[in-house]
PDB file of C-alpha atoms in Angstrom:
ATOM      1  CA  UNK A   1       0.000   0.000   0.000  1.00 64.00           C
ATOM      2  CA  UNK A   2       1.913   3.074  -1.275  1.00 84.00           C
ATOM      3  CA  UNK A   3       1.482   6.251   0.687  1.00 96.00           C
ATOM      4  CA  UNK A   4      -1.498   8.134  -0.944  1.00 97.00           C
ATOM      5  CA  UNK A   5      -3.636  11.578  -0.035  1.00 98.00           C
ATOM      6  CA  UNK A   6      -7.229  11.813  -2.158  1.00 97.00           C
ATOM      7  CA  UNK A   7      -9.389  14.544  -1.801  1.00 96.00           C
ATOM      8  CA  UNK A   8     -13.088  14.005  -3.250  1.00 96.00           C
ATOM      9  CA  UNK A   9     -16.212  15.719  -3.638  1.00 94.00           C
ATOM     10  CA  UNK A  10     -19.998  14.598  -2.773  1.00 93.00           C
ATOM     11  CA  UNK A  11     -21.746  17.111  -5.491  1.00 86.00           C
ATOM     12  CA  UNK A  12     -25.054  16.583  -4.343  1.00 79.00           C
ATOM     13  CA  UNK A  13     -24.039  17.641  -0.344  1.00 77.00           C
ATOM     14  CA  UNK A  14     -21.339  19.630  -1.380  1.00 87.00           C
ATOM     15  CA  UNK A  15     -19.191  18.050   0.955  1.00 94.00           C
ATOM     16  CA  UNK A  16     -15.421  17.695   0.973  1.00 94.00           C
ATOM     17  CA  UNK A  17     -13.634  14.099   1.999  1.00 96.00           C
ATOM     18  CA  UNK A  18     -10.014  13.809   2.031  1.00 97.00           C
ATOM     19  CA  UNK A  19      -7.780  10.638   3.339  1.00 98.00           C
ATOM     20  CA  UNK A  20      -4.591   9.982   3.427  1.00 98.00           C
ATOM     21  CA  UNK A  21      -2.603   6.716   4.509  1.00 98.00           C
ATOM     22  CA  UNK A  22       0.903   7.181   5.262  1.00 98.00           C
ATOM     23  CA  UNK A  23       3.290   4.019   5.172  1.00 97.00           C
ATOM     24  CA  UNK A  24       7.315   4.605   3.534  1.00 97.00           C
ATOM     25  CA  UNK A  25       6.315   8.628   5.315  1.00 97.00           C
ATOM     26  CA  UNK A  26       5.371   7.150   8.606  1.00 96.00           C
ATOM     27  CA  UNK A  27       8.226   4.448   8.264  1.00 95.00           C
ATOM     28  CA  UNK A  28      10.891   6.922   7.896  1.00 94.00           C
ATOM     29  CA  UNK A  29       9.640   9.017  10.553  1.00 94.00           C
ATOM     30  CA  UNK A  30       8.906   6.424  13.368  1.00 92.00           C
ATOM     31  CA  UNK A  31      12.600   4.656  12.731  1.00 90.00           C
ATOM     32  CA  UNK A  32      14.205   8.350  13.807  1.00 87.00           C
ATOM     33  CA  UNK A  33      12.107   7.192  17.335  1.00 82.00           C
ATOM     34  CA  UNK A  34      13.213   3.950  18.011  1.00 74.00           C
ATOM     35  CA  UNK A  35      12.477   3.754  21.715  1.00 64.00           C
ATOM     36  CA  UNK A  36       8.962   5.568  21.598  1.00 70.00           C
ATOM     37  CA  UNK A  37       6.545   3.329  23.491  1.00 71.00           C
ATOM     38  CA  UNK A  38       2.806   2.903  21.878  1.00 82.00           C
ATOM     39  CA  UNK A  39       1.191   5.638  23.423  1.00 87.00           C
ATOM     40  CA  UNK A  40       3.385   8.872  22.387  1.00 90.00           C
ATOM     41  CA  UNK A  41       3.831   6.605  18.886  1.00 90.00           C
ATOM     42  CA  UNK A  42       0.356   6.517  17.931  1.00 92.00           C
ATOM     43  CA  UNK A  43       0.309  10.480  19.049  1.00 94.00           C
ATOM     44  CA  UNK A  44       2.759  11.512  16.660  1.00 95.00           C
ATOM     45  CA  UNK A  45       1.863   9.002  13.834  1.00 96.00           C
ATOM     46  CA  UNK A  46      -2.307  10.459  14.007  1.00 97.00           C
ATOM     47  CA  UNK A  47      -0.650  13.959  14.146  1.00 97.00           C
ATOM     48  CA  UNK A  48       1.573  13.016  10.951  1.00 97.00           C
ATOM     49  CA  UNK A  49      -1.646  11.593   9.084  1.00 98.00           C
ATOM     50  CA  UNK A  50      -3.429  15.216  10.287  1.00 98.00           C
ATOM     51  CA  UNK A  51      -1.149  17.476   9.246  1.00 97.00           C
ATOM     52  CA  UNK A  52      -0.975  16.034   5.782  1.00 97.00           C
ATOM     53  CA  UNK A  53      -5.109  15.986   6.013  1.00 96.00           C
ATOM     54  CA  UNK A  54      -5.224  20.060   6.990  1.00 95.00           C
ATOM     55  CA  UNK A  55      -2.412  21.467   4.870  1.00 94.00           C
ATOM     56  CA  UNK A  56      -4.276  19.513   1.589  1.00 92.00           C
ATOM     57  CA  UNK A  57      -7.487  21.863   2.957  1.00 87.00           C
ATOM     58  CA  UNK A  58      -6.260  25.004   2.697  1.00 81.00           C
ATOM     59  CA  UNK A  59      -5.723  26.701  -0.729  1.00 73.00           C
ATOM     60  CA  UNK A  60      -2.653  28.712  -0.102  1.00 70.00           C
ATOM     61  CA  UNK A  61       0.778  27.515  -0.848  1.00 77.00           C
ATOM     62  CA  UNK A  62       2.408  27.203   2.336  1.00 83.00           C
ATOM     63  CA  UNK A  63       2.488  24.881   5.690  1.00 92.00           C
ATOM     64  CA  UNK A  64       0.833  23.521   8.695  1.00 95.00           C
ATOM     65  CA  UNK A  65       2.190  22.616  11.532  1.00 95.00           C
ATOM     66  CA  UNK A  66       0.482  21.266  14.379  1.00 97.00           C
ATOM     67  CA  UNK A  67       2.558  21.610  17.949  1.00 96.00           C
ATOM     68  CA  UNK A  68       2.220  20.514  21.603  1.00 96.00           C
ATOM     69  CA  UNK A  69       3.679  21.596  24.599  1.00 94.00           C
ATOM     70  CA  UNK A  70       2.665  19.000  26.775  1.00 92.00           C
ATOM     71  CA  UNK A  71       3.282  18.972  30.559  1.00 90.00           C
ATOM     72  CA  UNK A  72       2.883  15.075  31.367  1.00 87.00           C
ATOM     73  CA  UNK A  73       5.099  12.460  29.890  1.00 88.00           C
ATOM     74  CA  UNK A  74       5.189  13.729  26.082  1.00 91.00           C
ATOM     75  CA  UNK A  75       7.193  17.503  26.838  1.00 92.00           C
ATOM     76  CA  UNK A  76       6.844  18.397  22.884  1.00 94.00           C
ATOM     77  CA  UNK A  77       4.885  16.871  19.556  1.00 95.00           C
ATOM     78  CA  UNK A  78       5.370  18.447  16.189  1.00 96.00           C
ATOM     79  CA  UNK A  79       4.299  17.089  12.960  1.00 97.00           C
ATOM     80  CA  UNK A  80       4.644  19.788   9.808  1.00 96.00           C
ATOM     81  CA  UNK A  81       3.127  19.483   6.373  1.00 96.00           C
ATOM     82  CA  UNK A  82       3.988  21.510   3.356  1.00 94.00           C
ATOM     83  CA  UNK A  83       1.769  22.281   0.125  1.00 92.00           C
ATOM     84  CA  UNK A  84       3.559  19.690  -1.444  1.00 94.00           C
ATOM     85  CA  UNK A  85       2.871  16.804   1.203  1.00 96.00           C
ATOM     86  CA  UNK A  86       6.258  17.023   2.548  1.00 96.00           C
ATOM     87  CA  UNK A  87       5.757  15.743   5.948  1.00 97.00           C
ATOM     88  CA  UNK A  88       8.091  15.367   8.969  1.00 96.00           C
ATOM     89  CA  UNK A  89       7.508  15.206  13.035  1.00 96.00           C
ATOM     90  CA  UNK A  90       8.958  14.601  16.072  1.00 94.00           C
ATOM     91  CA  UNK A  91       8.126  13.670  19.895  1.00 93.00           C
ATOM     92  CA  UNK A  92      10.092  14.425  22.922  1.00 90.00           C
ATOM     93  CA  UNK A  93       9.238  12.368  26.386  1.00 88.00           C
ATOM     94  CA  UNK A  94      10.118  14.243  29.880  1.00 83.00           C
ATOM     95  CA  UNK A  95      13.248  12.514  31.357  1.00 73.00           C
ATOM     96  CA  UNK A  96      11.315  10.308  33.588  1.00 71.00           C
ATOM     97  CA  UNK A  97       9.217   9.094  30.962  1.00 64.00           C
ATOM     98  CA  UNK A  98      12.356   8.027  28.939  1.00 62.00           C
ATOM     99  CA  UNK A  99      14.034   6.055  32.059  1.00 59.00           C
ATOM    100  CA  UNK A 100       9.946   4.737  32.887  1.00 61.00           C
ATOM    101  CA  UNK A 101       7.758   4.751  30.509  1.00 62.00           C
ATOM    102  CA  UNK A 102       4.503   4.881  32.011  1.00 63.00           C
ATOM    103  CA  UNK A 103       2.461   5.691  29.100  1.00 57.00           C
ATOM    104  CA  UNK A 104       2.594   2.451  27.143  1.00 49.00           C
ATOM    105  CA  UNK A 105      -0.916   1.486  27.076  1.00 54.00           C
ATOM    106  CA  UNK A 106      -2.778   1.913  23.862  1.00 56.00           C
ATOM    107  CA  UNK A 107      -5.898   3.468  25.757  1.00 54.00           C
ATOM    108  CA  UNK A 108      -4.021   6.561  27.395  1.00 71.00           C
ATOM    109  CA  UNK A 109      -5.995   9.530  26.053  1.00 83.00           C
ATOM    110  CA  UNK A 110      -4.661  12.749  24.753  1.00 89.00           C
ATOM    111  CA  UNK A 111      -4.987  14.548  27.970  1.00 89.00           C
ATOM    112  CA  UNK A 112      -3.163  11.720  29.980  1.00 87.00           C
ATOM    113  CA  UNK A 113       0.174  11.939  28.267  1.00 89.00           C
ATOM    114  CA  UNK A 114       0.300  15.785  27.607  1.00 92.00           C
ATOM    115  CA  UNK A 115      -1.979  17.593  30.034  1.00 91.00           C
ATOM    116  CA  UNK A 116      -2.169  16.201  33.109  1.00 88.00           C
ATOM    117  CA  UNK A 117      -2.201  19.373  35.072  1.00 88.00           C
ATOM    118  CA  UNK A 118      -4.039  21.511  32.539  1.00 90.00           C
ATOM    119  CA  UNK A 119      -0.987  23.524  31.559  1.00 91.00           C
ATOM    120  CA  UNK A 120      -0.477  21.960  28.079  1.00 92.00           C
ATOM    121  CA  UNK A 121      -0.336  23.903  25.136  1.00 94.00           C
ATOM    122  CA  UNK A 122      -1.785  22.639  21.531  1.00 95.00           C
ATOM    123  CA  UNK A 123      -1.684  25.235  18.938  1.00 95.00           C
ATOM    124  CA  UNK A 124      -2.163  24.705  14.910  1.00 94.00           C
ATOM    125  CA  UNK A 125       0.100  27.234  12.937  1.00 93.00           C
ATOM    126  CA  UNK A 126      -0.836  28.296   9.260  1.00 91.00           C
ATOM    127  CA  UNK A 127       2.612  29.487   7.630  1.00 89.00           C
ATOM    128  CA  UNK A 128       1.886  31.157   3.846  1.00 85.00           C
ATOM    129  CA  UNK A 129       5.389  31.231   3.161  1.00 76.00           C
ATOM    130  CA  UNK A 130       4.401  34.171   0.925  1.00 75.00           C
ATOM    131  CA  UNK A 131       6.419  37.837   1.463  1.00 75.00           C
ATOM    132  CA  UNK A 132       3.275  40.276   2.343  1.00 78.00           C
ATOM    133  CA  UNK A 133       1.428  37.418   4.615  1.00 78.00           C
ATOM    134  CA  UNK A 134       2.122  36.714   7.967  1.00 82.00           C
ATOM    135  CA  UNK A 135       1.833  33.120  10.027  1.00 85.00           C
ATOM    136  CA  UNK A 136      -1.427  32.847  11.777  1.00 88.00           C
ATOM    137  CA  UNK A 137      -1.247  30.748  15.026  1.00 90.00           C
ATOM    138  CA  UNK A 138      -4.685  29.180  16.675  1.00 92.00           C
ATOM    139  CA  UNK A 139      -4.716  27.451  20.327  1.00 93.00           C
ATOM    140  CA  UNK A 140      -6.348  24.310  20.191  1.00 93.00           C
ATOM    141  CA  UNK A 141      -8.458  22.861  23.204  1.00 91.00           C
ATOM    142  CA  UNK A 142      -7.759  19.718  24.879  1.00 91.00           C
ATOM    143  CA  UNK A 143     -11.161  18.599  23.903  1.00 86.00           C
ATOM    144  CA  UNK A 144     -12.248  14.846  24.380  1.00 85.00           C
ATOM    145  CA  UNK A 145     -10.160  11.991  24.727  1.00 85.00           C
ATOM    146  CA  UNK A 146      -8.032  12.277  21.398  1.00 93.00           C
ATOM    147  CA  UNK A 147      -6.569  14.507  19.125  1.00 95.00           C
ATOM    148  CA  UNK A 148      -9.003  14.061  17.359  1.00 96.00           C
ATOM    149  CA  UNK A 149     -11.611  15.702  19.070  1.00 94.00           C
ATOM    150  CA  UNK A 150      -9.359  18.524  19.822  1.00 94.00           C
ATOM    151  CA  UNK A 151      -8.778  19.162  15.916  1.00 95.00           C
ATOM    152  CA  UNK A 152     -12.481  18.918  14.792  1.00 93.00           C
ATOM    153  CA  UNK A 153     -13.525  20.960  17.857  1.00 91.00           C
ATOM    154  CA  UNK A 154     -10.916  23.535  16.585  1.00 92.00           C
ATOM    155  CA  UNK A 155     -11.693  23.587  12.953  1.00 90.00           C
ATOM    156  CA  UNK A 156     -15.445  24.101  13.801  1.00 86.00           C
ATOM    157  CA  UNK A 157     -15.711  26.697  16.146  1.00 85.00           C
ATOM    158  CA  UNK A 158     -12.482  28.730  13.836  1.00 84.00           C
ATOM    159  CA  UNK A 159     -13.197  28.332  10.871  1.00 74.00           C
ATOM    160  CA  UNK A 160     -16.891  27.630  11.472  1.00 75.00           C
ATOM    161  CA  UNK A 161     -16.898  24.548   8.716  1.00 83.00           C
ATOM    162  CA  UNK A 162     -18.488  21.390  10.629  1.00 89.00           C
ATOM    163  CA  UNK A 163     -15.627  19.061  10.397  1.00 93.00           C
ATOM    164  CA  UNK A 164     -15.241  15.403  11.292  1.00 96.00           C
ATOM    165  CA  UNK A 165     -12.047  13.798  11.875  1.00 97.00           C
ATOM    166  CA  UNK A 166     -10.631   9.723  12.081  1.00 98.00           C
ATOM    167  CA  UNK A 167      -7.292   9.481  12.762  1.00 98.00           C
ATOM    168  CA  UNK A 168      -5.523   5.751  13.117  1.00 97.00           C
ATOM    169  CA  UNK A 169      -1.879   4.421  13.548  1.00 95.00           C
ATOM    170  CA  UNK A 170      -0.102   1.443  14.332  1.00 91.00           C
ATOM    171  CA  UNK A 171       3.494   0.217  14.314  1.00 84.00           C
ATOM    172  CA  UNK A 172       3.153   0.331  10.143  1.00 93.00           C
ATOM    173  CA  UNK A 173       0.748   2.951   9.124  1.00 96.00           C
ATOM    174  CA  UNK A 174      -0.803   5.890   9.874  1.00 97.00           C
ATOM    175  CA  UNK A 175      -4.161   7.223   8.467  1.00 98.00           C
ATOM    176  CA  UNK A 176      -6.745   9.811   8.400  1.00 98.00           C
ATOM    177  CA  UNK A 177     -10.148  10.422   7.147  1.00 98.00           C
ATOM    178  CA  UNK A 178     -11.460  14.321   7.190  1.00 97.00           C
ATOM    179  CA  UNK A 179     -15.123  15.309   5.715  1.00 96.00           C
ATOM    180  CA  UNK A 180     -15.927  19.160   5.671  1.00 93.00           C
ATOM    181  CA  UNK A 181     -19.551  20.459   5.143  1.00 91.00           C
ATOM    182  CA  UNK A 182     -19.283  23.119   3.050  1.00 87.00           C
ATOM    183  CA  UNK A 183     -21.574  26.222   2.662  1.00 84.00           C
ATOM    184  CA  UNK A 184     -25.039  24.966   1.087  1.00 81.00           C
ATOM    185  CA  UNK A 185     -23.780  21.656   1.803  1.00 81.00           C
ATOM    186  CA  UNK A 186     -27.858  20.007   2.432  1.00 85.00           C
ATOM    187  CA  UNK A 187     -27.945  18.657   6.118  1.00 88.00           C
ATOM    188  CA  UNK A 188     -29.227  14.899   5.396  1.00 91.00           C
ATOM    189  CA  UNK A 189     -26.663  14.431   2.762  1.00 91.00           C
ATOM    190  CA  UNK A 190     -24.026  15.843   5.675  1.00 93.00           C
ATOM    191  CA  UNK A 191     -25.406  13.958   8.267  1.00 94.00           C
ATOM    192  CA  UNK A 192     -25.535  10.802   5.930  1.00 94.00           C
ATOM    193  CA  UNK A 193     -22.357  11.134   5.104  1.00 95.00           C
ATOM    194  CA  UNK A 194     -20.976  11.342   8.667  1.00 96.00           C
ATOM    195  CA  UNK A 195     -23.146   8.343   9.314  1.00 96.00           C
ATOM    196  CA  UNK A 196     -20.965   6.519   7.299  1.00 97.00           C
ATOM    197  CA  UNK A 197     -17.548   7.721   7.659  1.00 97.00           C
ATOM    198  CA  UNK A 198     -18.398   7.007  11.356  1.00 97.00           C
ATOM    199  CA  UNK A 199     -18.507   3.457  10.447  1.00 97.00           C
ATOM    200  CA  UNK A 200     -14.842   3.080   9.216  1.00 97.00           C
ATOM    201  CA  UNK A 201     -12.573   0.632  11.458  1.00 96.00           C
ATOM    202  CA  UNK A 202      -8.547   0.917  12.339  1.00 96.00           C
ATOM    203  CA  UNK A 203      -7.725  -2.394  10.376  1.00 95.00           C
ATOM    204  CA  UNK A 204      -9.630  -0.988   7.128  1.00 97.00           C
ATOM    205  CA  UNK A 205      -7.809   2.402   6.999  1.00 97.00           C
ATOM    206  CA  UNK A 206      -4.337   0.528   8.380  1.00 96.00           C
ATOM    207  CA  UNK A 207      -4.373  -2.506   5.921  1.00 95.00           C
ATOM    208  CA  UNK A 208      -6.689  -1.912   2.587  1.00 96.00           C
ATOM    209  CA  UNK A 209      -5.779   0.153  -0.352  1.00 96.00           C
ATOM    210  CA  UNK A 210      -7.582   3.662  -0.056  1.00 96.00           C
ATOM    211  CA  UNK A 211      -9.652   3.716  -2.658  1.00 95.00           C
ATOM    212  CA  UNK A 212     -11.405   0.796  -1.969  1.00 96.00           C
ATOM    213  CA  UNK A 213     -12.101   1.841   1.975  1.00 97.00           C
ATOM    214  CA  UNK A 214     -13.577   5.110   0.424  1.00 97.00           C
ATOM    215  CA  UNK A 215     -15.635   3.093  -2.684  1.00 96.00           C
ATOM    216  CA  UNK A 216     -16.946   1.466  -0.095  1.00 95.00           C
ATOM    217  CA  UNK A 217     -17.940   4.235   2.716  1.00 96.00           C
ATOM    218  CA  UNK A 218     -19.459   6.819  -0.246  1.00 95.00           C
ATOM    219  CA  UNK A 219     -20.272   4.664  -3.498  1.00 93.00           C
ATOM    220  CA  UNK A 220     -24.148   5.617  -2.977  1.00 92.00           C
ATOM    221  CA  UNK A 221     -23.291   9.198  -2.353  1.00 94.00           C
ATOM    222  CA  UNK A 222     -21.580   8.969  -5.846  1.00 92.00           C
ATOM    223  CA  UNK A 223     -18.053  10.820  -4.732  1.00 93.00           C
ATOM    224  CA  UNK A 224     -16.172  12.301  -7.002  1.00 94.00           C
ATOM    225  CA  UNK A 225     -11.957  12.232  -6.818  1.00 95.00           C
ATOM    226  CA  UNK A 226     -10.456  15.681  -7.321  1.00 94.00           C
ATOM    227  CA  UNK A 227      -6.975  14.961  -6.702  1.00 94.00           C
ATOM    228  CA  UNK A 228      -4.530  12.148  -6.030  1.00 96.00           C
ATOM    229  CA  UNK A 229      -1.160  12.869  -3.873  1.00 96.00           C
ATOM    230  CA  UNK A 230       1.746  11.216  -2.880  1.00 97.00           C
ATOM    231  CA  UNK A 231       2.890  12.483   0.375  1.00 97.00           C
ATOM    232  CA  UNK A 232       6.589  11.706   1.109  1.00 97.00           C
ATOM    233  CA  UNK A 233       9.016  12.845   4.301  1.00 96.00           C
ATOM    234  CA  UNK A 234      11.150  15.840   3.784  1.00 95.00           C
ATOM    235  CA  UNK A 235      13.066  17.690   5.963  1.00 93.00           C
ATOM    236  CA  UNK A 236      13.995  21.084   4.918  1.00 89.00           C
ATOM    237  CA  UNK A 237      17.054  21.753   7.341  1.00 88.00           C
ATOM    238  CA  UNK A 238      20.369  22.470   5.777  1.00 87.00           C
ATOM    239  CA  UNK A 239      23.825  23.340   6.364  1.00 88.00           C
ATOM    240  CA  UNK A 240      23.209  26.881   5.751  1.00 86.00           C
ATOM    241  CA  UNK A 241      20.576  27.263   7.753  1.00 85.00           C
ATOM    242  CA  UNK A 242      22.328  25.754  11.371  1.00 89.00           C
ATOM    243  CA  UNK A 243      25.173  27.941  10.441  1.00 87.00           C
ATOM    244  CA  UNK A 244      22.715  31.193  10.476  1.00 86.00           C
ATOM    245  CA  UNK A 245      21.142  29.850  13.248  1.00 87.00           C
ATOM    246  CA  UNK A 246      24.743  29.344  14.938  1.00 89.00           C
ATOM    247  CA  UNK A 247      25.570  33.135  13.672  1.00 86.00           C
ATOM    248  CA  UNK A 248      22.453  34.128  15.829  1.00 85.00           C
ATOM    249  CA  UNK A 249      24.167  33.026  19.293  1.00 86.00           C
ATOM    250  CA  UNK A 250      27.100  35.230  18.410  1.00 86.00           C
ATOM    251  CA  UNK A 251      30.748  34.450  19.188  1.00 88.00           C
ATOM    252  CA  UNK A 252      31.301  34.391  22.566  1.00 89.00           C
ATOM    253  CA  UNK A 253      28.796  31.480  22.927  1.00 90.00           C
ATOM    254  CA  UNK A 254      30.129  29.559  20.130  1.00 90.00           C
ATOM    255  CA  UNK A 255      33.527  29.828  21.568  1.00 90.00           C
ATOM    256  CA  UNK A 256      32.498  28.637  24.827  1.00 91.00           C
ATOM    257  CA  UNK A 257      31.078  25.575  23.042  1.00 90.00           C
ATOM    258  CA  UNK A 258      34.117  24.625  21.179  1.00 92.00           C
ATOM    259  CA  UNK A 259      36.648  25.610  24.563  1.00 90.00           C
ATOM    260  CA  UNK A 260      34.374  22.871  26.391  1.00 90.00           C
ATOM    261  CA  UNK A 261      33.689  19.735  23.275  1.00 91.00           C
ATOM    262  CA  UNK A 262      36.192  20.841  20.605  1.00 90.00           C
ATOM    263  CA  UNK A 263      33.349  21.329  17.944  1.00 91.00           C
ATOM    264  CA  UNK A 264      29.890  22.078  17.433  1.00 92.00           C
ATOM    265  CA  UNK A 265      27.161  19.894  17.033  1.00 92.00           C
ATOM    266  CA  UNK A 266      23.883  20.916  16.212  1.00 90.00           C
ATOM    267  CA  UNK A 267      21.283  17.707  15.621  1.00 88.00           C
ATOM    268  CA  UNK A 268      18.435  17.882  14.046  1.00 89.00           C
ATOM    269  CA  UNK A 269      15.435  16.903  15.896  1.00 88.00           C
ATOM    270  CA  UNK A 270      13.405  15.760  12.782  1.00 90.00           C
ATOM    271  CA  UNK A 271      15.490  13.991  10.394  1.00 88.00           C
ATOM    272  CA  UNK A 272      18.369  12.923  13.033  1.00 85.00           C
ATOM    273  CA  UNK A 273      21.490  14.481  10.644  1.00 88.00           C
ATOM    274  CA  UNK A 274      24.161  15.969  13.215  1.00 89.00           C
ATOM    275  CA  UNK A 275      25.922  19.149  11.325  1.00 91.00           C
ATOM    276  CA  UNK A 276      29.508  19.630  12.803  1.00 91.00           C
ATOM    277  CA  UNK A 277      31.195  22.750  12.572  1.00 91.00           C
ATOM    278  CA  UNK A 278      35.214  22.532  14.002  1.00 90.00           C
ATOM    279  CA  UNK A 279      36.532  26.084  14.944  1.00 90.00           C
ATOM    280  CA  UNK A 280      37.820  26.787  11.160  1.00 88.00           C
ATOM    281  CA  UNK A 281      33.920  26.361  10.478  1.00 88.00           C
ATOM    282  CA  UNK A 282      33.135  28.670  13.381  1.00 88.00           C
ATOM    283  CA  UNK A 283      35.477  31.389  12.482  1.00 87.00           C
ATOM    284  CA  UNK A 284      34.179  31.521   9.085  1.00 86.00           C
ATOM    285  CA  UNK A 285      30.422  32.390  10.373  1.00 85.00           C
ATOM    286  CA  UNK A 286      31.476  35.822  11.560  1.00 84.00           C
ATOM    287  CA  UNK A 287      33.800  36.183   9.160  1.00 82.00           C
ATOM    288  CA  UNK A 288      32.771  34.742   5.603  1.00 71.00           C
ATOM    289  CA  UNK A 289      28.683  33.921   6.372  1.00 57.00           C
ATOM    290  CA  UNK A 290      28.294  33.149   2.881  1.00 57.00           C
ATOM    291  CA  UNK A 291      30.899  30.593   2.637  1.00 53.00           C
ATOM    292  CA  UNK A 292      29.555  28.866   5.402  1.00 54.00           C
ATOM    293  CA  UNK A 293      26.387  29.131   3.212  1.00 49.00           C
ATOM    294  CA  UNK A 294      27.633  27.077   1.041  1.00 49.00           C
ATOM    295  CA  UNK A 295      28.892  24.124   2.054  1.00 50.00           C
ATOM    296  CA  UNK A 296      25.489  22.725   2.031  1.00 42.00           C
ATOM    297  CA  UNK A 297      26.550  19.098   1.761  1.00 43.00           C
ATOM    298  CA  UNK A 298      24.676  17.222   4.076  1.00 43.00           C
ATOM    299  CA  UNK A 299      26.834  14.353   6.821  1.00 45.00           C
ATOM    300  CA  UNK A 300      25.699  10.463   6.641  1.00 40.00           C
ATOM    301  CA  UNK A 301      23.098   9.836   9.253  1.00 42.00           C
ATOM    302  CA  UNK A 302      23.534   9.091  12.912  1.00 41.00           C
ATOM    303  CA  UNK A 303      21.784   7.179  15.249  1.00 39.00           C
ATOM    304  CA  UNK A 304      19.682   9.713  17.740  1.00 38.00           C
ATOM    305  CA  UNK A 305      21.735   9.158  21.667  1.00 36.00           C
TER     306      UNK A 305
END
């Protein structure tokens, strides 16, 4: 099963379905995690699936990037999408999650592993990428029992488009189903069509080829495909860009680093690549930037410590 987004169409309810099943995307992003237990995995493999399922909503050509601060055992949770289904995430545990794990059980709910004591943070960032538009942030409410919930709660009362959300993942897949009722949209047909998508199991969106799990759930509402995707991971971090972000901590701090560990690492948290920089590569970010800038050839990767 090949990693697929399709959005379709119900003409007759003007409603919008889209799906996605991540598998190679997924693969590639769980294997940076090795030692995630089930718990904070299925968390960042559903938030993979709906950031792929959001940025494919939006008709601008930019991002979305959906982020939690938690303040139980998951400490941080970002998954990022771009227009062109490039997809990447990553999950940090608190330190005594990592020495013992607690959260393992496949039932823990959203507000068990990252709001325990109601000071989590959940926000959904819009990013245009465009010169004269500015990144719009929304706070997201830990409503219900998954992130689910808390995503269709948000996208109603925001953008005020009834939304309905599935999200799924196991050790191999991750998958999403999102249906938006859009303006007109005739309330059987919406309600209908909710009806159904309500009836969709884990083992049908983890294991069967896409099309056939939607032929099935809409063939009588006669949906229509608009578009077929291929999502895929991508991290955008490069040489150039550590070295800027290096230039920003000016010299005094970068010496300090390379007086204590001889070089500087910088690792990064989505893709696991570990950029070195030895104190000839130091000295040339306040003094030649743009050199630096260009020795964007990337290291072999390392395994994450």
């Amino acid at each position: 099963m090949d990693d697929k987004l399709l959005r379709l169409m119900i003409p007759t309810g003007n409603i919008r379905i889209q799906a996605v099943t991540l598998q190679e995307t997924w693969k590639k992003i769980r294997d940076r995690h090795p030692l995630l237990e089930s718990a904070p995995l299925r968390l960042l493999g559903e938030m993979s699936a709906a950031s792929a399922l959001l940025s494919a909503s939006l008709k601008y050509e930019g991002s979305v990037t959906l982020q939690i601060h938690g303040d139980g055992p998951v400490r941080l949770a970002v998954a990022e999408c771009n227009a062109e289904q490039g997809i990447r995430a990553t999950i940090d545990l608190s330190q005594e999650e990592s020495e013992s794990p607690s959260v393992a059980s496949e039932t823990t709910g959203l507000r068990g592993m990252v709001n325990q004591s109601g000071l989590g943070r959940f926000s959904m960032i819009l990013d245009p990428k465009q010169p004269n538009q500015q990144p719009y942030q929304g706070i997201v409410s830990f409503t219900g029992e998954s992130l689910a919930d808390a995503i269709e709660s948000y996208m109603t009362q925001s953008e005020q488009l009834p939304s309905r959300l599935w999200l799924f993942c196991d050790g191999e897949r991750a998958a999403g189903l999102l249906l938006q009722q859009m303006p007109d949209t005739e309330a059987e047909a919406w309600q209908t069509a909710c009806m159904l998508a309500a009836t969709v199991e884990a083992k049908e969106m983890l294991k069967e080829p896409l099309q056939d799990v939607l032929h099935k759930l809409f063939w009588e509402m006669s949906a229509r495909l608009l578009e077929e995707r291929t999502p895929r991971f991508e991290c955008p971090c490069t040489r150039a860009r550590v070295g800027r972000m290096l230039n920003t901590l000016g010299i005094e701090e970068v010496e300090s680093i390379l007086e204590e560990q001889g070089e500087v690492e910088v690792r990064c948290n989505f893709c696991n690549w570990a950029y070195r920089f030895d104190a000839v590569d130091c000295a040339r970010l306040f003094n030649d930037p743009l050199g630096v800038a260009e020795q964007t050839t990337r290291p072999g990767p390392t395994t994450r410590q």
